[in-house]
mmCIF file of C-alpha atoms and ligand atoms in Angstrom:
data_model
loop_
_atom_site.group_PDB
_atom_site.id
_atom_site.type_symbol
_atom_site.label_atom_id
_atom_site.label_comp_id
_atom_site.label_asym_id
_atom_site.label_seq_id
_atom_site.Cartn_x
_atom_site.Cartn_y
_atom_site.Cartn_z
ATOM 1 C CA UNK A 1 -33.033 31.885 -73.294
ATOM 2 C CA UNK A 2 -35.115 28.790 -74.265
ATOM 3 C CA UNK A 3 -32.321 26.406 -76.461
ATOM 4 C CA UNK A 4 -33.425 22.686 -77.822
ATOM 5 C CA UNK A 5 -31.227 20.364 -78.316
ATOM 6 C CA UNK A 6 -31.260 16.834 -80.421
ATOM 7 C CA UNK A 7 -29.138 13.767 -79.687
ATOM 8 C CA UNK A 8 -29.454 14.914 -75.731
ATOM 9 C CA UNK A 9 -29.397 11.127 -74.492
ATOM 10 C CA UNK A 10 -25.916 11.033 -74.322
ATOM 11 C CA UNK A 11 -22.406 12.415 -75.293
ATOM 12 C CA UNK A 12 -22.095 16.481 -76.618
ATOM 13 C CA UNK A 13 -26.323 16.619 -76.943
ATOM 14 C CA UNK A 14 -26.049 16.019 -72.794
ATOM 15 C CA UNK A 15 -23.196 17.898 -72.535
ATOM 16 C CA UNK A 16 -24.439 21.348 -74.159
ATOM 17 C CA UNK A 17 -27.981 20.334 -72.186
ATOM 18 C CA UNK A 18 -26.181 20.698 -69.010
ATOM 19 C CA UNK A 19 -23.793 23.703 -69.930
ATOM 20 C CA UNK A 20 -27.116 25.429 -71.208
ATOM 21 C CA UNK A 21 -29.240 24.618 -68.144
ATOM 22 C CA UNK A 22 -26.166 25.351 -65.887
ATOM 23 C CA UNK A 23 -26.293 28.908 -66.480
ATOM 24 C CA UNK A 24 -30.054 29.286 -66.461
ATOM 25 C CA UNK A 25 -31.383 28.300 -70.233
ATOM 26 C CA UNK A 26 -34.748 26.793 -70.082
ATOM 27 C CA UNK A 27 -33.758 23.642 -72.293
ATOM 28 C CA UNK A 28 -35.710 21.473 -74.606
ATOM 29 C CA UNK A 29 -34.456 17.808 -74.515
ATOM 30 C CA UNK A 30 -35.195 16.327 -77.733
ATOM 31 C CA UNK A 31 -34.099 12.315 -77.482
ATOM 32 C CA UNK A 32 -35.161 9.001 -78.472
ATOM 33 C CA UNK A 33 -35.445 7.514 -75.480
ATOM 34 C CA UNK A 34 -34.120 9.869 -72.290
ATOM 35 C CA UNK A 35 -30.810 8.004 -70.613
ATOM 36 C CA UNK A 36 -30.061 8.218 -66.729
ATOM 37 C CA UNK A 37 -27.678 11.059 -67.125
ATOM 38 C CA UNK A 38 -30.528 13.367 -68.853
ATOM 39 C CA UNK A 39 -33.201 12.489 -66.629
ATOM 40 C CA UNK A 40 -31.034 13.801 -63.685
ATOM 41 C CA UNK A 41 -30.747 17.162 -65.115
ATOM 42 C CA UNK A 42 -34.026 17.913 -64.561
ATOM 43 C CA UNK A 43 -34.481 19.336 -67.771
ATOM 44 C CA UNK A 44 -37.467 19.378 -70.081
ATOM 45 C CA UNK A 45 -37.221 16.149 -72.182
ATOM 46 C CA UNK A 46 -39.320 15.400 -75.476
ATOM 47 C CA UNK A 47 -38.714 11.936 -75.814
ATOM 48 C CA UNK A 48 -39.782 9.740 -78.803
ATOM 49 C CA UNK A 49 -38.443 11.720 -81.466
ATOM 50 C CA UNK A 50 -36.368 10.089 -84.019
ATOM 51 C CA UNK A 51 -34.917 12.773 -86.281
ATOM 52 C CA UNK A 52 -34.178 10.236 -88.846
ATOM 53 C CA UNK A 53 -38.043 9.597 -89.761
ATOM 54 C CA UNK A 54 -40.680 12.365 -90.838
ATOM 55 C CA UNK A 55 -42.408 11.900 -88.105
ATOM 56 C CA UNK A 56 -40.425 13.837 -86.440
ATOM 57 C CA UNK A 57 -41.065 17.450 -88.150
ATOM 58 C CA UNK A 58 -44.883 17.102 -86.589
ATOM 59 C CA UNK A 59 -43.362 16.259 -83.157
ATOM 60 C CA UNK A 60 -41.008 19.205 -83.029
ATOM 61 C CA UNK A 61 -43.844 21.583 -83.994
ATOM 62 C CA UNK A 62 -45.752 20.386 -81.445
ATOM 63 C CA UNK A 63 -42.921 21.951 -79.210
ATOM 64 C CA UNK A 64 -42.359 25.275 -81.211
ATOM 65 C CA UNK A 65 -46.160 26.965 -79.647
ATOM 66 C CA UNK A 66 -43.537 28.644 -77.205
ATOM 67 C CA UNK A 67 -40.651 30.945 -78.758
ATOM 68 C CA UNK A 68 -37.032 28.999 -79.073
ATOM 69 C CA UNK A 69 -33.814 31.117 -78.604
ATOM 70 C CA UNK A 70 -31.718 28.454 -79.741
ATOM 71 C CA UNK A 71 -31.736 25.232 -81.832
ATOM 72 C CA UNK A 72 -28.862 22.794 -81.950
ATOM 73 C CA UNK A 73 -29.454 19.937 -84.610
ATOM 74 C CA UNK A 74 -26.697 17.681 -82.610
ATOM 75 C CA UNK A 75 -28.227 14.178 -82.998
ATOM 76 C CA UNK A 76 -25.842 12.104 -84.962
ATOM 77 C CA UNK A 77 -24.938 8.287 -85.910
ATOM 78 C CA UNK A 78 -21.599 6.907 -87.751
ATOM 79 C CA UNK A 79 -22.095 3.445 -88.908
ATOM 80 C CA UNK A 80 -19.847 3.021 -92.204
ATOM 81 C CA UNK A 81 -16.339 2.576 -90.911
ATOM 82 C CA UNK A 82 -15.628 0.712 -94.190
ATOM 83 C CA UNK A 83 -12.546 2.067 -95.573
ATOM 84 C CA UNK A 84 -13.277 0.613 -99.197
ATOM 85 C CA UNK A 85 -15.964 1.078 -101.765
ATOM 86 C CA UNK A 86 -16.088 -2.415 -101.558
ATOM 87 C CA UNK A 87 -16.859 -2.531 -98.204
ATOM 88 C CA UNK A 88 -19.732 0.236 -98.224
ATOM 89 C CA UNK A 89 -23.325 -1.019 -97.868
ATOM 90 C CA UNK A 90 -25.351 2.019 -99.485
ATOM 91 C CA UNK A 91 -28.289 1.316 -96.690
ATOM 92 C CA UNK A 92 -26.357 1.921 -94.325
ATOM 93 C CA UNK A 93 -24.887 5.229 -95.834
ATOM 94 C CA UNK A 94 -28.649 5.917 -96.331
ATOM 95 C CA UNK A 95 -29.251 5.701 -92.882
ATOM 96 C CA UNK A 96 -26.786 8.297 -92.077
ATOM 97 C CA UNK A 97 -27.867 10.658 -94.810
ATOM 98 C CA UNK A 98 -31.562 10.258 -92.957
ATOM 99 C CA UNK A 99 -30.172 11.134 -89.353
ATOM 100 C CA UNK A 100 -27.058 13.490 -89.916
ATOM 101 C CA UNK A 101 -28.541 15.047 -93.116
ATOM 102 C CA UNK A 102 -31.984 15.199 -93.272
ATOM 103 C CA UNK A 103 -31.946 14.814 -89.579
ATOM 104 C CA UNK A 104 -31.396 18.656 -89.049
ATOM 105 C CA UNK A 105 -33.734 19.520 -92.319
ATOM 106 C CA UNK A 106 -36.675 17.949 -90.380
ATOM 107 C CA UNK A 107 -35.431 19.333 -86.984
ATOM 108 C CA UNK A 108 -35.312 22.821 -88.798
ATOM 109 C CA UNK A 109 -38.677 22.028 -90.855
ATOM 110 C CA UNK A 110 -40.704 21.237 -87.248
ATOM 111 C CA UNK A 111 -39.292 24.111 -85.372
ATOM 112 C CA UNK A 112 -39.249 27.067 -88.026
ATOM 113 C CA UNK A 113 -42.812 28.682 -86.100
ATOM 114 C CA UNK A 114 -40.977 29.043 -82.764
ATOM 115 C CA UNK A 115 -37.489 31.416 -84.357
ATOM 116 C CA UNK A 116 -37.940 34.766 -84.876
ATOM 117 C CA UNK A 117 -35.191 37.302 -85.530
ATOM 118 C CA UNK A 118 -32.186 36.899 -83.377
ATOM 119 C CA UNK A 119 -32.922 33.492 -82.900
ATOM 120 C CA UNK A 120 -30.055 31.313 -83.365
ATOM 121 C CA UNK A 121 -29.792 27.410 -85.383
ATOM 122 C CA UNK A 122 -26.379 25.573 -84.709
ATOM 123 C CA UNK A 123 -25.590 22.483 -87.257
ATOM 124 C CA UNK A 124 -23.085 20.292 -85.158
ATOM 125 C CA UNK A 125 -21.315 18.839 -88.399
ATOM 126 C CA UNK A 126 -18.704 16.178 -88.479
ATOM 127 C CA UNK A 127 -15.613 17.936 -90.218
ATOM 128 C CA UNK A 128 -15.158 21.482 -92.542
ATOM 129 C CA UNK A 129 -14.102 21.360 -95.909
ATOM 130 C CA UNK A 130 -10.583 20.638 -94.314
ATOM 131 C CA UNK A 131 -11.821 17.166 -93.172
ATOM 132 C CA UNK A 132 -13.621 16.212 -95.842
ATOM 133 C CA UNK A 133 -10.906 17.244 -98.566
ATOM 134 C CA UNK A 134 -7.977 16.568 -97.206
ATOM 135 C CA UNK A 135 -7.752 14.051 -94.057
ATOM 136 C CA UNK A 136 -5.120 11.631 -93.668
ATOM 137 C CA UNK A 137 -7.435 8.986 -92.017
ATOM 138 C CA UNK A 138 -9.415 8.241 -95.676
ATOM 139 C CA UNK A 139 -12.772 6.261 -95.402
ATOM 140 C CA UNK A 140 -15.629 6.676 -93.310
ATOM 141 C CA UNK A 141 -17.551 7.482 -96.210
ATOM 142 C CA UNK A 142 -21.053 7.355 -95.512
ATOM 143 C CA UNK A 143 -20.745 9.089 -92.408
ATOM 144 C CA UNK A 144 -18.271 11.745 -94.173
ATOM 145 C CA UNK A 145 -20.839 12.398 -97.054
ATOM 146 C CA UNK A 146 -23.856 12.659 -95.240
ATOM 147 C CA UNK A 147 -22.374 15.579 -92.771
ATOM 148 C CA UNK A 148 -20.812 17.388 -96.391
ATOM 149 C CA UNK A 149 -24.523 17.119 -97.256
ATOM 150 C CA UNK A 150 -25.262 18.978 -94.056
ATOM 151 C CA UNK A 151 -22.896 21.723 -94.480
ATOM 152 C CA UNK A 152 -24.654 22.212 -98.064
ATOM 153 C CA UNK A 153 -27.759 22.573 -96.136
ATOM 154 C CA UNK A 154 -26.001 24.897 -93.775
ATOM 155 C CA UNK A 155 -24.695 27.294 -96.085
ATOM 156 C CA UNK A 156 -28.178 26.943 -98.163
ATOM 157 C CA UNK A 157 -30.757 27.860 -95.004
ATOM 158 C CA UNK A 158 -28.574 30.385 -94.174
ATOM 159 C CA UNK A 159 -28.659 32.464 -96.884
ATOM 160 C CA UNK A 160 -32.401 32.062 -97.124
ATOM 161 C CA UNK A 161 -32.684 33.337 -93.205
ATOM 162 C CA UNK A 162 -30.699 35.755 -93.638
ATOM 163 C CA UNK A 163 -33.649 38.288 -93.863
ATOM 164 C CA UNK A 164 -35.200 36.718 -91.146
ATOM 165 C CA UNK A 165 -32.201 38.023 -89.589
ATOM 166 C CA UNK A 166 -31.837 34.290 -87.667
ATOM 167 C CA UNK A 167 -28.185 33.484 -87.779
ATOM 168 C CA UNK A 168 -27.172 30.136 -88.612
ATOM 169 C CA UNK A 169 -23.646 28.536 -87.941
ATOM 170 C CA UNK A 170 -22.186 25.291 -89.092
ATOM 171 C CA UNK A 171 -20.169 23.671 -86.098
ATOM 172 C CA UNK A 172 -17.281 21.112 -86.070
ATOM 173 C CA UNK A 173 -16.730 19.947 -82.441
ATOM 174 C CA UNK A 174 -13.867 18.061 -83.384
ATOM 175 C CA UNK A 175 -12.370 14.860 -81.693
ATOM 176 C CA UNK A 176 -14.420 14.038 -78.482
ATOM 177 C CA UNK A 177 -14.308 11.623 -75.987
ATOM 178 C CA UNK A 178 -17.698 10.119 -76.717
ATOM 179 C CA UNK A 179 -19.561 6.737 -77.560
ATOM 180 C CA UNK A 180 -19.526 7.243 -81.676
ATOM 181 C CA UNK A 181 -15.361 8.443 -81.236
ATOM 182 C CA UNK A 182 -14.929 5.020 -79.193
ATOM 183 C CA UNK A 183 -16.043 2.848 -81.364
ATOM 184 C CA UNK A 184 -14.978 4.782 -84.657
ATOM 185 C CA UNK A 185 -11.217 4.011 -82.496
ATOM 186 C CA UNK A 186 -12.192 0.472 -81.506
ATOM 187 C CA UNK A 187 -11.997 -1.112 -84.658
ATOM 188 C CA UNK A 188 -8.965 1.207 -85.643
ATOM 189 C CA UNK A 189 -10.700 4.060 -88.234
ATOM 190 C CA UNK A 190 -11.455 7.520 -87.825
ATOM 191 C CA UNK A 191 -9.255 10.250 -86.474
ATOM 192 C CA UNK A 192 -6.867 8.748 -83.769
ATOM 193 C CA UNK A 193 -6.977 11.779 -81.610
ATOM 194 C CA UNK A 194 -8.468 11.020 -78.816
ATOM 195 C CA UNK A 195 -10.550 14.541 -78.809
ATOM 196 C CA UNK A 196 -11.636 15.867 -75.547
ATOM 197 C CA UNK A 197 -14.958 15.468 -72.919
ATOM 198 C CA UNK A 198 -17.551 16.099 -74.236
ATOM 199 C CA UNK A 199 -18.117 18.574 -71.326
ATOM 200 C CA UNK A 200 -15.170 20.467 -72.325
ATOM 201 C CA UNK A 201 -16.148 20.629 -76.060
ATOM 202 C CA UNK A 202 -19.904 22.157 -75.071
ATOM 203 C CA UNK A 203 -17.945 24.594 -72.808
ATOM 204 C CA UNK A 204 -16.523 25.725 -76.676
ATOM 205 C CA UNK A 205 -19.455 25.433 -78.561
ATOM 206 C CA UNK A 206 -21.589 27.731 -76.149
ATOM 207 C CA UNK A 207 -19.052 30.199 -76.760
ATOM 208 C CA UNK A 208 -19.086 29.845 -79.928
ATOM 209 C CA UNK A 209 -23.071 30.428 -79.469
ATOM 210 C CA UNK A 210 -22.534 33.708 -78.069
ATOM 211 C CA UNK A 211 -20.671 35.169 -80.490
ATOM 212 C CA UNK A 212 -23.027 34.174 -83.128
ATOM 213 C CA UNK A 213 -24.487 37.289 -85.146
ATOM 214 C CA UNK A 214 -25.703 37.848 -88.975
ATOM 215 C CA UNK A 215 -21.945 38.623 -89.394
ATOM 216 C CA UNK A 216 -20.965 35.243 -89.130
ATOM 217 C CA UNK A 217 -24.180 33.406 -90.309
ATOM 218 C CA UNK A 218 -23.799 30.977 -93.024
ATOM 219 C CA UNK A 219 -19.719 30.325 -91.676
ATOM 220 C CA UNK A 220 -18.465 26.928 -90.687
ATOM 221 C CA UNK A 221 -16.195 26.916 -87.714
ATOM 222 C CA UNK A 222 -14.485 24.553 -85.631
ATOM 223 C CA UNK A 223 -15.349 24.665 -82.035
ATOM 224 C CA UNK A 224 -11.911 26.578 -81.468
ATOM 225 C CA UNK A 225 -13.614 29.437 -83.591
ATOM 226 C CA UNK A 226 -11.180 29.064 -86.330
ATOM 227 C CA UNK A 227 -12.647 28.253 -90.117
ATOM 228 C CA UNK A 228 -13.260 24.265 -90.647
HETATM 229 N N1 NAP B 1 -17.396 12.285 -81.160
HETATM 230 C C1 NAP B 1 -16.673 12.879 -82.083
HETATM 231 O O1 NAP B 1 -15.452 12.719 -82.128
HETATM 232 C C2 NAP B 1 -17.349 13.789 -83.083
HETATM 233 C C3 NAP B 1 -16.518 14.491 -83.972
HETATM 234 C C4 NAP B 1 -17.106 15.371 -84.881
HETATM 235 C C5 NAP B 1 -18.487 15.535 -84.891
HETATM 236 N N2 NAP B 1 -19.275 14.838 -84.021
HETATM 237 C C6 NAP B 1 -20.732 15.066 -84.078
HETATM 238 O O2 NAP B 1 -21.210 15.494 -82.815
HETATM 239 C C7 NAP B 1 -22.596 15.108 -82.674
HETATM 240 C C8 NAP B 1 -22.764 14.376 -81.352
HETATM 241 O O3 NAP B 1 -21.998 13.186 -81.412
HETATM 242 P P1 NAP B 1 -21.479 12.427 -80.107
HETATM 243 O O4 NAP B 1 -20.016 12.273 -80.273
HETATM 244 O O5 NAP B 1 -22.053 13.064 -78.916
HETATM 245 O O6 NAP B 1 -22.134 10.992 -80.401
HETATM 246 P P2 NAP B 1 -22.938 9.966 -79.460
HETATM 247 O O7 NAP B 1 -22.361 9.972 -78.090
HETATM 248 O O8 NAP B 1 -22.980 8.719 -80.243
HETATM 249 O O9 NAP B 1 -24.398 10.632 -79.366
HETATM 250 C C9 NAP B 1 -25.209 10.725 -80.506
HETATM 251 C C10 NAP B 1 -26.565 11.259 -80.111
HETATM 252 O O10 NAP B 1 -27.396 11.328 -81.275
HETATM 253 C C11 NAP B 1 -28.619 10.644 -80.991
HETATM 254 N N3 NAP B 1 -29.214 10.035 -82.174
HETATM 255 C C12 NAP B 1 -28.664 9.119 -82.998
HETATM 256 N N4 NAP B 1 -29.546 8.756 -83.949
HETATM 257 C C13 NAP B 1 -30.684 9.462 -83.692
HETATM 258 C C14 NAP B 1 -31.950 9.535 -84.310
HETATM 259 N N5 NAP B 1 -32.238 8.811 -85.401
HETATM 260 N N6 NAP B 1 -32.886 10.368 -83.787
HETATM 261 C C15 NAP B 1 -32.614 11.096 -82.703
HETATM 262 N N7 NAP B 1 -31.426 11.081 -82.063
HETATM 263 C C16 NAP B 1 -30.484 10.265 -82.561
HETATM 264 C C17 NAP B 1 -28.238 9.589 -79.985
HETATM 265 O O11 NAP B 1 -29.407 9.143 -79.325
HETATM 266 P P3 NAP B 1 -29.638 7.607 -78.825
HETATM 267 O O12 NAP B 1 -29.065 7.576 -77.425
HETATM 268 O O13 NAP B 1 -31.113 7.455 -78.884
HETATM 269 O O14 NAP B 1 -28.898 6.726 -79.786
HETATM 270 C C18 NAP B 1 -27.279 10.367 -79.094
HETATM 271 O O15 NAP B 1 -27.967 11.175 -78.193
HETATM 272 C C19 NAP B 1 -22.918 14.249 -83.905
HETATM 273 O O16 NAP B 1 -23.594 15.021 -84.874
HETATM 274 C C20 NAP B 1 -21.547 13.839 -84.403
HETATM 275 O O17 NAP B 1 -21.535 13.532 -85.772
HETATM 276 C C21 NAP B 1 -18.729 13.976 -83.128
#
């Protein structure tokens, strides 16, 4: 299997990079600038790519000439903590829409040559319907709309792969124990649950990976497997 994933600096990108390569994927690190922890995977890193610019579509198909198995759109950022309209500064909302959002179209746009049938695109969201309805913790509301723009997307592109027969799934990963959940808690917003390693929340997504056919394409799931 050859699986590329974005956001692979740090937190559940690194995490599913070493889950993948630890049971023999050949993965494709896709990063702004590699951290410490990735270069000592010994993985193949493609560093320089910022998903939030259109640059990035022409430096992603520079890496599709070889077939991919697997793309995980992963790279994320959550910047508007403000918990009143008041509060929100639409730039920075627009910078979230650019990276979560449109982050995964480009990713998705750059990589299209390398899938063929039974190739697999995972869409690590930040919340289901459930979250975005219906959370006690309100606010958060660039970072909440951009990844409700993603799931759009999700449900969109895979409908229109469906003949292509490449399976698409939408994934929450829930709470996890990572740099954008710490500082989400530091200043008191956000879902208080602590969440989980990010380690153990790759170990759930890869599963979730494997049972990914056309039967569940276009479905969005928390990492537990239930609907989100
Ligand atoms: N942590 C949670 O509780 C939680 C809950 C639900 C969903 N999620 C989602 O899970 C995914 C991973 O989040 P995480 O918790 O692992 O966060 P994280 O530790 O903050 O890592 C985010 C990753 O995204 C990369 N990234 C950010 N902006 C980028 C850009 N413009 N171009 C390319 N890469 C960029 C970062 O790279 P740099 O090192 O270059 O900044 C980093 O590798 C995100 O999509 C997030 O929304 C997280």
């Amino acid at each position: 299997v050859r699986a590329l994933v974005t956001g692979a600096s740090r937190g559940l990108g690194l995490a599913l990079c070493e889950a993948l390569a630890a049971r023999g994927d050949e993965v494709v690190a896709v990063c702004r600038r590699p951290s410490f922890d990735l270069d000592a995977l010994g993985v193949e890193i493609a560093a320089g790519i910022d998903v939030g610019t259109d640059d990035a579509i022409e430096q992603l198909r520079a890496l599709a000439d070889h077939p991919l198995d697997l793309v995980i759109a992963n790279a994320g950022v959550n910047e508007t903590y403000a918990a009143a309209i008041g509060d929100l500064e639409p730039a920075t909302v627009a910078k979230e829409f650019e990276v979560n959002a449109l982050g995964a179209v480009r990713t998705v746009q750059g990589l299209l040559p390398a899938l063929a049938p039974g190739s697999k695109i995972v869409l690590i969201t930040g919340g289901g319907r459930a979250s975005v309805w219906k959370a006690p913790n309100l606010g958060n509301y660039g970072y909440r709309m951009s990844k409700a723009a993603l799931n759009v997307f999700g449900v969109l592109l895979a409908e229109e792969l469906r003949p292509l027969e490449i399976p698409l799934l939408v994934l929450s990963p829930g709470a996890m124990d990572t740099d954008m959940h710490r500082a989400v808690l530091a200043i008191g917003r956000g879902n208080p649950d602590p969440g989980v390693s990010g380690r153990e929340a790759a170990r759930d997504v890869v599963a979730r990976i494997d049972e990914l056919d056309m039967g569940g394409t276009g479905e969005l799931l928390h990492r537990s497997g239930r609907a989100a």
